[in-house]
Amino acid sequence: MSLDKKTNILIVGLGLMGGSYAKALSRRGYSVSAITKDQKSIDYATDKGMIKKGSAFADRELISAADLIILAVYPHIVLDWLKENAKYIKKGAIITDVTGVKSNIVYDVQKILPQDTEFIAAHPMAGREVYGVENSDDKIFWGANYIVVPTEKNTPFAIGLCEELGWTLGFAYVSTLSPENHDEMIAFLSQLTHCIAVSLMCTKDNPDLVRYTGDSFRDLTRIAKINDEMWSELFLTNKEPLLREMEAFKQSFDSMYNALKNDDSDKMREMMRLSTTRRKLFDKQS
Amino acid sequence: MSLDKKTNILIVGLGLMGGSYAKALSRRGYSVSAITKDQKSIDYATDKGMIKKGSAFADRELISAADLIILAVYPHIVLDWLKENAKYIKKGAIITDVTGVKSNIVYDVQKILPQDTEFIAAHPMAGREVYGVENSDDKIFWGANYIVVPTEKNTPFAIGLCEELGWTLGFAYVSTLSPENHDEMIAFLSQLTHCIAVSLMCTKDNPDLVRYTGDSFRDLTRIAKINDEMWSELFLTNKEPLLREMEAFKQSFDSMYNALKNDDSDKMREMMRLSTTRRKLFDKQS
């Protein structure tokens, strides 16, 4: 199997991400079906031509017909869903996911799958601050990163197929990382930034400050509007790497605090120059 | 005196801010002169029609002719400049500034000024990440806040004139705050955010991470490119209020850290919901 128009693709979970996958794949002529818990989402997606078939329960026929299964559900559901339904998956099928944390999921999943199927983890680094299939939009993939996260158990075939999926969806960059490197990267770049933004908004009650707010505060807190159910689960599922990054940030912030407290202008300026130099690198590719 | 086309306006310090003031005021037909330490800046500003006269030293004639003097220099220079040159300022002249910190400057300045002149502090909350008169641009005032920061010594006349200056420059909002309230606001909204961005960039060396960076990290660190000379001085001049805000943020960040460490999903979600609610307020006015 390689990704072609005969590939039967099943998306499990039609939220913003699953819906956007469905949109991108259907628009390119692939045959997409979906399983999600809400019949309204199935109806909506069918009506919009995003899927051909759908079911509000784990329909055995849909599962056993699928060559490629994409689990677009909350992290804790990935394992549960497969425990229950792996037995219906056809021989040779490939299963992938969209979850933002990996080490604490991928090894467990690969342990319980039947030998003649393969789970290859992936993380589409895209999203919006809105939810639900009605808001799905495959433009969120344009210019974004798609990361394939293989373990030693994965075959070159499955890795290649998953990379092909990333390109097909419209991502600008497709790369591979180990689960451990992925989780460290995501703890630093994504989860730590969300911790900071949320903590900053919780620092003080500030309705009066709104009128004085400039761009710097707005930029820093844009991501402080957050889906608490999803993000608390992502944090907990990536607990150890995130705690390490939080500790590293606290140390750095304490250095600035102590420099100010001790009137150590040199130390403050050294940090500011380091940060300026490092940040410039991030501009070049933006 | 009220701000009219006969008002002689002297700008001391032709950097980005002084230059942008000169541009805005000249375009509106006011008579603007300037004193700055670099003759090249004077030549540039004269050539571009931003000023009528200029001098690379503290020219007594320019000073004594001025009805309104705007000090657009680093905080520590405001007091030094006035100590040296207050004696040349004409009776009835109004002096204002553009510095981003107030309590540690305005009281000292008002103490040393001759009785027949008046210093009224102001903070134009605008800027760019570039420097020098060549980059000056009065568009930075559009949509921005201009804050007049009076003390008990100020007259309604000077306060009114300073407000008029803010509107004339093209600011979208002009308001007044006490020096103490101003400094607390600026410590939280501006200085703390810069501390966070700089600390985050100093947390780890990250050239490899550039390729995975999404919008959240970019947004949070945009202001980490920073003029270390100016910002270290601003931090030190507002030391006590900024230390208090940094402590408050550390407490909030520690709450998130401890919640994660203790698997306290409820506490994390409570913080996320609070931050989401509070952040929404900031959207309405953006």
Coordinates of C-alpha atoms in Angstrom, one line a residue, chain A residues 15-279:
Chain A
G15 CA -13.0 17.9 15.9
L16 CA -11.1 20.8 14.5
M17 CA -8.1 18.6 13.6
G18 CA -10.0 15.5 12.4
G19 CA -12.3 17.8 10.4
S20 CA -9.4 19.7 8.8
Y21 CA -7.7 16.3 7.9
A22 CA -11.0 15.2 6.3
K23 CA -11.3 18.5 4.4
A24 CA -7.8 18.3 3.0
L25 CA -8.0 14.7 2.0
S26 CA -11.4 14.8 0.4
R27 CA -10.5 17.9 -1.6
R28 CA -7.6 15.9 -3.0
G29 CA -9.9 13.1 -4.0
Y30 CA -9.2 10.5 -1.3
S31 CA -11.9 8.3 0.1
V32 CA -12.5 9.4 3.7
S33 CA -14.9 8.0 6.3
A34 CA -15.2 9.0 10.0
I35 CA -16.2 7.8 13.4
T36 CA -17.0 10.3 16.0
K37 CA -19.2 10.4 19.1
D38 CA -21.6 13.1 17.9
Q39 CA -24.0 12.3 15.0
K40 CA -24.3 16.1 14.3
S41 CA -20.7 16.2 13.4
I42 CA -21.1 13.2 11.1
D43 CA -24.1 14.9 9.4
Y44 CA -22.2 18.2 9.1
A45 CA -19.2 16.6 7.5
T46 CA -21.2 14.4 5.2
D47 CA -23.3 17.4 4.1
K48 CA -20.1 19.5 3.4
G49 CA -18.6 16.6 1.3
M50 CA -15.8 16.2 3.8
I51 CA -16.5 12.4 4.3
K52 CA -18.2 9.7 2.3
K53 CA -19.5 7.7 5.3
G54 CA -19.6 8.2 9.0
S55 CA -20.8 6.6 12.2
A56 CA -21.5 7.9 15.7
F57 CA -20.3 4.5 17.2
A58 CA -17.3 2.3 16.5
D59 CA -18.7 0.7 13.4
R60 CA -16.9 -2.6 12.7
E61 CA -17.4 -2.3 9.0
L62 CA -15.9 1.1 8.7
I63 CA -12.9 0.0 10.9
S64 CA -12.3 -3.2 9.0
A65 CA -12.5 -1.5 5.6
A66 CA -9.8 1.1 6.5
D67 CA -6.2 0.9 5.1
L68 CA -5.2 4.0 7.1
I69 CA -6.7 5.0 10.4
I70 CA -6.1 8.5 11.8
L71 CA -6.8 8.9 15.5
A72 CA -7.7 12.5 16.0
V73 CA -8.8 12.3 19.6
Y74 CA -7.6 13.3 23.0
P75 CA -4.4 11.6 24.2
H76 CA -6.0 9.3 26.8
I77 CA -8.5 8.1 24.2
V78 CA -5.9 6.8 21.7
L79 CA -5.0 3.8 23.8
D80 CA -8.5 3.1 25.1
W81 CA -10.0 3.2 21.6
L82 CA -7.3 0.8 20.2
K83 CA -7.7 -1.6 23.1
E84 CA -11.3 -1.9 22.3
N85 CA -11.2 -1.9 18.5
A86 CA -7.8 -3.2 17.4
K87 CA -9.3 -6.6 16.8
Y88 CA -11.4 -5.2 13.9
I89 CA -8.5 -3.6 12.1
K90 CA -7.6 -5.3 8.9
K91 CA -4.2 -6.9 8.3
G92 CA -1.5 -4.5 6.9
A93 CA -3.4 -1.4 8.0
I94 CA -1.4 1.6 9.2
I95 CA -2.6 3.6 12.2
T96 CA -1.4 7.1 13.0
D97 CA -2.5 9.9 15.4
V98 CA -2.4 13.7 15.9
T99 CA -1.5 14.0 19.6
G100 CA 0.9 16.6 20.8
V101 CA 2.7 14.3 23.3
K102 CA 4.4 11.0 22.3
S103 CA 6.6 9.0 24.8
N104 CA 3.8 8.3 27.1
I105 CA 1.5 7.1 24.4
V106 CA 3.4 5.5 21.5
Y107 CA 5.2 2.7 23.3
D108 CA 2.0 1.5 25.1
V109 CA 0.0 1.6 21.9
Q110 CA 2.6 -0.4 19.9
K111 CA 2.6 -3.0 22.7
I112 CA -1.1 -3.8 22.4
L113 CA -1.5 -3.7 18.6
P114 CA -1.8 -7.0 16.6
Q115 CA 1.5 -7.9 14.8
D116 CA 0.1 -7.4 11.4
T117 CA -0.8 -3.8 11.9
E118 CA 1.5 -0.8 12.6
F119 CA 1.1 2.3 14.6
I120 CA 3.3 5.3 13.5
A121 CA 3.0 8.4 15.6
A122 CA 2.7 11.9 14.1
H123 CA 2.2 15.4 15.4
P124 CA 0.7 18.0 13.1
M125 CA 1.9 21.3 14.6
A126 CA -1.1 23.3 13.7
G127 CA -4.2 24.5 15.4
R128 CA -6.5 27.4 16.1
E129 CA -8.1 28.8 19.2
V130 CA -11.5 27.5 18.2
Y131 CA -12.9 24.0 18.3
G132 CA -15.2 21.6 16.5
V133 CA -15.7 20.3 13.1
E134 CA -17.6 23.4 12.0
N135 CA -14.3 25.4 12.4
S136 CA -12.2 22.9 10.6
D137 CA -10.0 24.5 7.9
D138 CA -7.1 22.9 6.2
K139 CA -5.4 26.3 5.7
I140 CA -4.0 25.7 9.2
F141 CA -1.6 23.3 7.7
W142 CA -0.1 25.8 5.2
G143 CA 3.4 26.9 6.3
A144 CA 3.3 24.5 9.3
N145 CA 5.4 21.6 10.6
Y146 CA 4.3 17.9 10.4
I147 CA 6.5 15.7 12.6
V148 CA 6.7 11.9 12.2
V149 CA 7.7 10.3 15.5
P150 CA 8.9 6.7 14.8
T151 CA 10.1 4.2 17.4
E152 CA 12.5 1.2 16.8
K153 CA 9.5 -0.9 16.0
N154 CA 8.4 1.1 13.0
T155 CA 9.2 0.0 9.4
P156 CA 10.6 2.4 6.8
F157 CA 7.4 1.7 4.8
A158 CA 5.1 3.1 7.5
I159 CA 7.4 6.0 8.2
G160 CA 7.4 6.9 4.5
L161 CA 3.7 6.6 4.3
C162 CA 3.2 8.9 7.2
E163 CA 5.6 11.4 5.7
E164 CA 3.6 11.2 2.5
L165 CA 0.4 11.9 4.5
G166 CA 2.0 15.1 5.9
W167 CA 2.9 16.4 2.5
T168 CA -0.5 15.5 1.1
L169 CA -2.3 17.4 3.9
G170 CA -0.4 20.5 2.7
F171 CA 2.2 20.9 5.5
A172 CA 5.2 23.0 4.5
Y173 CA 7.8 21.0 6.5
V174 CA 7.8 17.3 7.2
S175 CA 10.5 15.8 9.5
T176 CA 11.1 13.0 11.9
L177 CA 12.1 13.1 15.6
S178 CA 12.4 10.4 18.3
P179 CA 9.6 10.4 20.9
E180 CA 12.0 11.7 23.5
N181 CA 13.3 14.6 21.3
H182 CA 9.8 15.4 20.2
D183 CA 8.6 15.7 23.8
E184 CA 11.5 17.9 24.9
M185 CA 11.0 20.2 22.0
I186 CA 7.2 20.4 22.5
A187 CA 7.7 21.0 26.3
F188 CA 9.9 23.9 25.6
L189 CA 8.4 25.5 22.5
S190 CA 4.7 25.0 23.1
Q191 CA 3.8 23.8 26.6
L192 CA 6.2 26.1 28.5
T193 CA 5.0 29.1 26.5
H194 CA 1.4 28.2 27.4
C195 CA 2.4 27.8 31.1
I196 CA 3.9 31.3 31.0
A197 CA 1.0 33.0 29.3
V198 CA -1.5 31.4 31.7
S199 CA 0.6 32.3 34.7
L200 CA 1.0 35.8 33.6
M201 CA -2.8 36.3 33.2
C202 CA -3.3 34.8 36.7
T203 CA -0.7 37.1 38.2
K204 CA -3.1 39.9 38.9
D205 CA -6.7 41.0 38.3
N206 CA -6.4 43.6 35.6
P207 CA -9.5 44.9 33.9
D208 CA -8.3 48.5 34.5
L209 CA -5.1 47.7 32.7
V210 CA -6.8 46.9 29.4
R211 CA -6.8 50.5 28.2
Y212 CA -3.0 50.8 28.6
T213 CA -2.1 47.4 27.1
G214 CA 0.4 47.6 24.2
D215 CA 1.4 44.9 21.8
S216 CA 4.0 43.3 24.0
F217 CA 1.4 42.2 26.6
R218 CA -1.1 41.2 24.0
D219 CA 1.4 39.1 22.1
L220 CA 2.6 37.4 25.2
T221 CA -0.9 36.4 26.3
R222 CA -2.6 35.6 23.0
I223 CA -2.3 31.9 23.9
A224 CA -3.6 32.4 27.4
K225 CA -7.1 31.7 26.0
I226 CA -6.8 27.9 26.3
N227 CA -8.9 24.8 26.1
D228 CA -8.4 23.7 29.8
E229 CA -9.5 20.1 29.3
M230 CA -7.1 19.5 26.4
W231 CA -4.1 21.4 27.7
S232 CA -4.2 20.0 31.2
E233 CA -4.2 16.5 29.7
L234 CA -1.3 17.4 27.4
F235 CA 0.7 18.8 30.3
L236 CA 0.1 15.8 32.5
T237 CA 0.9 13.4 29.7
N238 CA 4.2 15.2 29.2
K239 CA 4.8 15.8 32.8
E240 CA 8.5 15.1 33.3
P241 CA 9.8 16.9 30.2
L242 CA 7.6 19.9 31.0
L243 CA 8.7 20.1 34.6
R244 CA 12.3 20.1 33.5
E245 CA 11.7 23.0 31.1
M246 CA 9.7 24.9 33.7
E247 CA 12.6 24.5 36.1
A248 CA 15.1 25.8 33.5
F249 CA 12.9 28.8 32.8
K250 CA 12.5 29.5 36.6
Q251 CA 16.3 29.5 36.9
S252 CA 16.7 31.9 34.1
F253 CA 14.0 34.2 35.4
D254 CA 15.6 34.1 38.9
S255 CA 18.9 35.2 37.3
M256 CA 17.1 38.3 35.9
Y257 CA 15.3 38.9 39.3
N258 CA 18.6 38.6 41.3
A259 CA 20.5 40.8 38.8
L260 CA 17.9 43.5 39.2
K261 CA 17.7 43.1 43.0
N262 CA 21.5 43.5 43.2
D263 CA 21.6 46.4 40.8
D264 CA 23.8 44.2 38.6
S265 CA 23.4 46.0 35.3
D266 CA 26.1 44.0 33.6
K267 CA 24.3 40.7 34.2
M268 CA 21.0 42.1 33.0
R269 CA 22.6 43.5 29.8
E270 CA 24.4 40.2 29.2
M271 CA 21.1 38.4 29.3
M272 CA 19.5 40.9 27.1
R273 CA 22.3 40.7 24.5
L274 CA 22.1 36.9 24.6
S275 CA 18.4 36.9 24.1
T276 CA 18.7 39.4 21.3
T277 CA 21.2 37.3 19.4
R278 CA 19.3 34.1 19.9
R279 CA 16.0 35.6 18.9

